[in-house]
N, CA and C of each residue as an Amber inpcrd file, in Angstrom:
protein
   378
 -14.4830000   5.4960000  11.7330000 -14.4670000   4.6710000  10.7930000
 -13.8180000   5.0890000   9.6010000 -12.5780000   4.0730000   8.7910000
 -12.2710000   4.5810000   7.6780000 -12.1600000   4.0260000   6.5330000
 -12.8320000   4.9300000   5.6260000 -12.8510000   3.9830000   4.2920000
 -11.6680000   4.1740000   3.4560000 -11.4320000   2.7830000   2.1160000
 -10.3830000   3.4910000   1.4300000 -10.7540000   2.5020000   0.5060000
 -10.4480000   3.7420000  -0.5110000 -10.2960000   3.1430000  -2.3480000
  -9.7920000   3.0920000  -2.9880000  -8.6790000   2.6780000  -3.5350000
  -7.9400000   2.0790000  -4.2590000  -8.0660000   2.3490000  -5.9550000
  -7.2690000   3.0430000  -6.4730000  -7.6000000   2.9820000  -7.9530000
  -6.0040000   3.0800000  -8.4990000  -6.2080000   3.0640000 -10.2020000
  -4.9660000   3.2470000 -10.5870000  -4.6220000   1.4980000 -11.1870000
  -5.3390000   0.4880000 -10.8440000  -4.7650000  -0.6700000 -11.2430000
  -4.6630000  -1.0790000 -13.1930000  -4.1270000  -1.9600000 -13.5780000
  -4.3220000  -2.4100000 -14.7610000  -3.6700000  -3.5490000 -15.1730000
  -3.4750000  -3.2620000 -16.9900000  -2.2990000  -4.2780000 -17.1430000
  -1.7310000  -3.5380000 -18.1480000   0.2290000  -4.1010000 -17.8250000
   1.2080000  -3.2220000 -18.3540000   2.0620000  -4.4230000 -18.6180000
   2.6520000  -4.3280000 -19.9000000   3.4810000  -5.1130000 -20.4490000
   4.9080000  -4.5200000 -19.4700000   5.6620000  -6.0660000 -19.3240000
   7.1290000  -5.7500000 -18.6430000   8.0660000  -4.6950000 -18.5490000
   8.4260000  -4.2930000 -17.8940000   9.4920000  -3.4400000 -18.3930000
   8.4920000  -1.8670000 -17.9410000   7.1170000  -1.5760000 -17.9270000
   6.3230000  -0.2480000 -17.8540000   6.0260000   0.0330000 -16.2890000
   5.3930000   1.3870000 -16.1870000   4.4600000   1.7980000 -15.1190000
   3.2380000   1.8950000 -14.7760000   2.7860000   1.7000000 -13.2730000
   1.6660000   2.2730000 -13.1370000   1.6850000   2.8360000 -11.5670000
   0.5620000   3.9640000 -11.4490000   0.7760000   4.4450000 -10.3150000
  -0.7920000   3.9360000  -9.0720000  -0.8220000   3.4180000  -8.3100000
  -1.9880000   3.6090000  -7.4030000  -1.8490000   4.5540000  -6.5480000
  -3.2900000   4.6300000  -6.7110000  -4.1610000   5.8230000  -5.6290000
  -4.8310000   5.0870000  -4.3930000  -4.8090000   5.5310000  -3.0550000
  -5.5610000   5.3220000  -2.2240000  -6.4630000   6.1150000  -1.4940000
  -7.2260000   6.1560000  -1.8600000  -7.9170000   7.7300000  -0.5750000
  -8.2730000   7.6080000  -0.2140000  -8.4060000   7.8990000   1.5220000
  -9.6990000   7.5100000   2.6430000  -9.9260000   8.5040000   2.9210000
 -11.2090000   7.8440000   3.8510000 -12.2480000   9.2950000   4.2280000
 -12.6100000   8.6430000   5.2440000 -13.0750000   9.5110000   6.0790000
 -13.6370000   8.9270000   7.5040000 -12.8290000   9.3640000   8.6360000
 -12.9000000   8.9840000   9.6370000 -12.1970000   9.5880000  10.5790000
 -10.9190000   8.9700000  11.0270000  -9.4950000  10.0460000  10.2200000
  -8.7350000   9.5870000  10.8180000  -7.6400000  10.2470000  11.0370000
  -6.5990000   9.3980000  11.7390000  -6.0830000  10.5020000  12.9330000
  -4.5300000  10.3710000  12.0740000  -3.8730000  12.1060000  12.9750000
  -2.7740000  12.3420000  12.1320000  -1.4680000  11.2070000  12.7420000
  -1.5060000  10.4170000  13.4990000  -0.4800000   9.9350000  13.6110000
  -0.3500000   8.3850000  13.4870000  -1.3910000   7.9780000  12.1160000
  -1.1860000   6.8030000  11.0830000  -0.0710000   6.1920000  10.2380000
  -0.4760000   5.3100000  10.2130000   0.6790000   4.0340000   9.3990000
   0.0890000   3.9590000   8.5230000   0.4690000   3.5720000   7.0710000
  -0.2080000   3.5600000   5.7460000   0.5890000   2.5950000   5.4510000
   0.0250000   1.4500000   4.2900000   0.7250000   0.6350000   3.4510000
   0.1030000   0.4420000   2.7310000   0.5770000  -0.4510000   1.4840000
   0.1090000  -1.5470000   0.3990000   0.5820000  -2.4980000   0.4610000
  -0.2290000  -3.4290000   0.3610000   0.2670000  -4.8670000   0.4930000
  -0.4740000  -5.5020000  -0.6380000  -0.0760000  -6.6310000  -1.0030000
  -0.8830000  -7.4860000  -2.8610000  -0.8390000  -8.7510000  -2.2950000
  -1.7400000  -9.4970000  -3.2810000  -1.3750000 -11.1930000  -2.8160000
  -2.0870000 -11.7740000  -4.3440000  -1.1820000 -12.5700000  -4.6710000
  -1.5250000 -12.9440000  -5.6330000  -2.2390000 -14.1780000  -5.4520000
  -2.9440000 -15.1060000  -6.5590000  -3.2490000 -16.3010000  -6.7820000
  -2.8190000 -17.4280000  -6.4610000  -3.3990000 -17.8930000  -4.7220000
  -2.6010000 -18.8760000  -4.3660000  -1.3730000 -18.3440000  -3.7410000
  -1.1040000 -17.3880000  -3.5210000   0.3450000 -16.8460000  -2.7900000
  -0.3090000 -16.0600000  -1.2970000   0.4980000 -16.2010000   0.0530000
   0.3630000 -15.3460000   0.6650000  -0.0530000 -14.0900000   0.4450000
  -0.6620000 -13.2500000   1.6140000  -0.5350000 -11.8440000   1.2310000
   0.9670000 -10.8850000   1.9380000   1.5200000 -10.0080000   0.8710000
   2.9260000  -9.9640000   0.9830000   2.7480000  -8.1230000   1.1980000
   3.0950000  -7.9120000   2.1910000   3.7700000  -6.0360000   2.5640000
   4.3180000  -5.6190000   1.7060000   3.7310000  -4.5710000   0.6330000
   4.9570000  -4.3950000  -0.2850000   5.8770000  -3.2200000   0.0140000
   5.0300000  -2.1080000   0.7420000   5.4810000  -0.5140000   1.4520000
   4.4420000  -0.0630000   2.1490000   5.1280000   0.6240000   3.3580000
   4.2760000   1.4710000   4.4390000   5.0200000   2.9320000   4.2700000
   4.6100000   3.7540000   5.0240000   4.6000000   5.1680000   5.0330000
   4.2260000   5.2860000   6.4220000   5.1090000   6.0580000   7.6280000
   3.9340000   6.3860000   8.8500000   3.6990000   7.4790000   9.0910000
   3.7000000   8.1890000   9.8690000   3.3720000  10.0910000   9.6220000
   4.5710000  10.3330000   9.9700000   5.5660000  10.0800000  10.5260000
   6.5480000  10.5180000  10.2670000   7.1910000  10.6600000   8.6890000
   6.8780000   9.9350000   7.9120000   7.4130000  10.3030000   6.5570000
   8.6790000   8.8910000   6.3830000   8.3830000   8.3450000   7.2520000
   9.3990000   6.9230000   7.2880000   9.2380000   6.2090000   6.7980000
   9.8940000   5.5940000   5.5030000   8.9440000   4.4690000   4.4750000
  10.1070000   2.6890000   4.6810000   9.2040000   1.8740000   4.2670000
   9.7760000   1.0820000   4.4750000   9.3400000  -0.2850000   3.2930000
  10.1300000  -1.2600000   3.0400000  10.0980000  -1.3230000   1.1420000
  10.3520000  -3.3280000   1.6290000   9.5940000  -3.9490000   1.0440000
   9.8220000  -5.4140000   1.2950000  10.8110000  -5.0370000  -0.2270000
  11.8380000  -5.9910000   0.1520000  13.0940000  -6.4450000  -0.3960000
  13.1400000  -6.6460000  -2.1740000  11.8210000  -7.2840000  -2.3370000
  11.1720000  -7.4730000  -4.0410000  11.0420000  -6.3190000  -4.8600000
  10.7860000  -5.0000000  -3.6840000  10.3200000  -3.6510000  -4.6810000
  11.3110000  -2.7920000  -4.1850000  12.5960000  -2.8290000  -3.8120000
  13.4480000  -1.7960000  -3.8970000  13.9750000  -1.5290000  -4.6940000
  13.5970000  -0.4080000  -4.9830000  14.7220000   0.7410000  -5.9920000
  13.7560000   0.6880000  -7.1220000  12.7130000  -0.0190000  -7.2260000
  11.2730000   0.1520000  -8.0590000  10.1920000   0.9820000  -8.2510000
   9.8510000   0.5120000  -6.4720000   8.4560000   1.0200000  -6.3070000
   8.9880000   2.0320000  -4.8250000   7.7340000   3.3550000  -4.7740000
   8.2700000   4.5630000  -4.4040000   6.4230000   4.7550000  -3.2650000
   6.6190000   4.7930000  -2.2650000   5.4560000   4.8810000  -1.8060000
   5.5990000   6.5330000  -1.1500000   4.2890000   7.0490000  -1.2200000
   4.1270000   8.3980000  -0.5970000   2.7490000   8.7940000  -0.8840000
   2.5730000   9.9290000   0.6850000   1.2400000  10.3490000   0.7380000
   0.9750000  11.9250000   0.9330000  -0.3850000  12.2490000   0.5050000
  -0.6140000  13.5840000   0.4180000  -1.4950000  14.1390000   1.1330000
  -0.6750000  14.4790000   2.6830000  -1.8800000  14.4270000   4.0100000
  -2.9220000  15.1480000   3.4270000  -2.8640000  16.4660000   2.9720000
  -4.0730000  17.3160000   2.0980000  -5.2850000  16.7630000   1.3860000
  -5.1660000  16.0370000   0.8320000  -5.9650000  15.2840000  -0.6040000
  -6.1560000  13.7060000   0.6880000  -5.6790000  13.8100000   1.8720000
  -5.8060000  12.0310000   2.4140000  -5.8100000  10.7020000   1.4040000
  -4.1180000  11.1800000   0.6430000  -4.4720000  10.2560000  -0.5170000
  -2.9050000   9.6850000  -0.6340000  -3.0260000   8.0310000  -0.8770000
  -1.9410000   7.3140000  -0.6360000  -1.5110000   7.1060000  -1.9080000
  -0.1130000   6.8100000  -2.3730000   0.0980000   6.7690000  -3.7520000
   1.2740000   5.4670000  -3.3860000   0.9480000   4.5880000  -4.5950000
   2.3570000   4.0190000  -4.9180000   3.0480000   3.6330000  -6.3900000
   4.0740000   4.3330000  -6.7560000   4.6840000   4.4460000  -8.0560000
   5.2190000   3.0410000  -8.3460000   4.7400000   2.5780000  -9.5810000
   5.8680000   1.1950000  -9.6850000   5.9360000   1.0590000 -10.8360000
   7.2670000   1.3010000 -11.2680000   8.0660000   1.3710000 -11.9100000
   9.0720000  -0.0540000 -12.1880000   9.7490000  -0.3250000 -13.3950000
  10.4200000  -1.3310000 -14.2510000   9.2000000  -2.8790000 -13.8380000
   8.1730000  -2.3500000 -13.7410000   7.2720000  -3.4360000 -13.3810000
   7.7700000  -5.1040000 -13.6660000   7.2950000  -6.4040000 -13.2420000
   7.4100000  -7.6340000 -13.5560000   6.4470000  -8.3980000 -13.6380000
   6.2810000  -9.3210000 -14.3080000   4.7550000 -10.4550000 -13.8500000
   5.1140000 -10.8050000 -12.8350000   6.0390000 -10.9310000 -12.2820000
   5.6140000 -11.7520000 -10.5100000   5.0400000 -10.4770000  -9.6650000
   4.9340000  -8.8020000 -10.1930000   4.5050000  -8.2380000  -9.1030000
   3.0880000  -8.1590000  -9.3870000   2.6740000  -9.3670000 -10.4140000
   0.9850000  -9.2860000 -10.6800000   0.3880000  -9.7540000  -9.9610000
  -0.7700000  -8.8850000  -8.8930000  -1.3830000  -9.1100000  -7.9140000
  -2.6610000  -8.4950000  -8.0620000  -3.4180000  -8.5030000  -6.6930000
  -4.3130000  -7.8070000  -6.0510000  -3.8840000  -6.7810000  -4.8980000
  -3.9330000  -5.3360000  -5.5300000  -3.2220000  -4.4110000  -4.2340000
  -3.9150000  -4.0360000  -3.6420000  -3.5590000  -4.0150000  -2.3780000
  -4.5870000  -3.8350000  -1.2100000  -3.8480000  -2.5450000  -0.2210000
  -4.6000000  -0.8190000  -0.1060000  -4.0610000  -0.2070000   0.8480000
  -4.9580000  -0.6550000   1.8170000  -3.9870000  -0.0480000   3.0900000
  -4.3420000  -0.7040000   4.2700000  -3.9160000   0.4680000   5.8320000
  -4.7040000   0.9540000   6.7510000  -4.0840000   2.1820000   7.5660000
  -4.7730000   1.4250000   9.1950000  -3.6030000   2.0720000   9.8360000
  -3.7240000   1.7100000  11.0510000  -3.8500000   3.4330000  11.8970000
  -4.4980000   3.9910000  12.7510000  -4.8490000   4.9000000  13.1680000
  -3.7180000   5.4430000  13.9180000  -3.3850000   4.6730000  14.9030000
  -2.1360000   4.7390000  15.7770000  -0.8070000   4.2070000  14.9980000
  -0.0070000   4.6780000  14.9240000   1.2410000   3.9790000  13.9560000
   2.2270000   3.6080000  15.4690000   1.7000000   3.7730000  16.9450000
   2.4270000   2.9870000  17.7880000   1.7820000   1.6800000  17.9680000
   1.1160000   1.1830000  17.7180000   0.1830000  -0.3470000  17.4650000
   1.1050000  -0.8640000  16.2930000   1.7620000  -0.0850000  15.2940000
   2.3240000  -1.1940000  14.3780000   3.8080000  -1.5120000  14.4340000
   4.1800000  -2.4670000  14.9470000   5.0040000  -3.3300000  15.0950000
   6.0150000  -3.3010000  14.0710000   5.2080000  -3.7420000  13.1380000
   6.0000000  -4.4320000  11.9750000   5.4670000  -4.1850000  10.7300000
   5.7160000  -2.5570000   9.7430000   4.8480000  -1.9830000   8.6850000
   4.6420000  -2.9440000   7.7830000   5.3380000  -4.1850000   7.3910000
   4.7830000  -4.8300000   6.7730000   4.4680000  -6.1020000   6.6200000
   3.7290000  -6.0860000   8.0950000   2.9040000  -7.2730000   8.5480000
   1.1810000  -6.7100000   8.6340000   0.3810000  -7.4420000   7.8350000
  -1.0620000  -7.1250000   7.4520000  -1.5790000  -7.2830000   8.8270000
  -1.4930000  -7.9140000   9.6390000  -1.8420000  -8.0820000  11.0680000
  -1.9800000  -6.8010000  12.0650000  -1.2650000  -5.3750000  11.8030000
  -0.9620000  -4.4650000  12.6660000  -2.4400000  -3.7370000  12.2930000
  -2.6980000  -3.6630000  10.5730000  -3.6190000  -3.1840000  10.1900000
  -4.9600000  -3.3610000  10.3190000  -5.6290000  -1.7610000  10.4300000
  -7.4580000  -2.3900000  10.8820000  -7.8040000  -1.6660000   9.7150000
  -7.7020000  -1.0500000   9.4550000  -8.7570000  -0.8400000   7.6990000
  -8.1860000  -0.7890000   6.3160000  -9.2220000  -1.9080000   5.6020000
  -8.5810000  -1.8400000   4.2580000  -9.2960000  -1.8390000   2.8060000
  -8.9770000  -1.3710000   2.2120000  -9.3880000  -1.4060000   0.7360000
 -10.1560000  -2.3110000   0.5700000 -10.8950000  -2.6100000  -0.8900000
 -10.9940000  -3.6030000  -1.6190000 -10.3660000  -4.1250000  -2.2190000
  -9.3200000  -2.9130000  -3.1050000  -8.1770000  -3.5600000  -3.6080000
  -8.4700000  -3.3460000  -5.6110000  -7.0400000  -3.2450000  -6.1110000
  -7.2910000  -2.9130000  -7.5840000  -5.6960000  -3.8920000  -7.5670000
  -6.9370000  -4.2860000  -9.4130000  -5.7760000  -5.3560000  -9.5950000
  -4.5360000  -4.9420000 -10.9640000  -3.0750000  -5.6910000 -10.2140000
  -2.5060000  -5.4820000 -11.6170000  -1.9840000  -6.2330000 -12.1790000
  -1.7190000  -6.7000000 -13.1980000  -1.2230000  -7.5910000 -14.4360000
  -0.1040000  -6.9200000 -14.9470000   0.9280000  -7.8250000 -15.2720000
   1.6900000  -7.3030000 -16.1780000   2.4970000  -8.5940000 -16.8010000
   2.0960000  -8.4910000 -18.0120000   2.7650000  -9.3350000 -19.2930000
   4.3590000  -9.7200000 -19.4050000   4.6330000 -10.5060000 -19.3490000
   6.0230000 -10.5690000 -20.2230000   5.6430000 -10.4000000 -21.9540000
């Protein structure tokens, strides 16, 4: 059982930055894949960024060049550095983990992830 707790959300003006954190606890294997997803009201869940056990990263086109995903294995923490934020980035952001990376056929598809956090809200005003 893995527990994920996100933090770092908040309200910023367009062009601003935020750094999200996701602390993982419980039994988490080293060959995992972790990711950030988001869901805005009335919209489908969207994969934002993912990082696998080799450090390979995947980004949604909408955030490439603005967001950076990273993880600290020693601290069991996943990060999402968000820069040049836009109003359309406003959403609830969730982190997710799949303990066996070979099960993740597409890193930005939520259905491949087994454990999810409760989310942290990001609001970007124009």
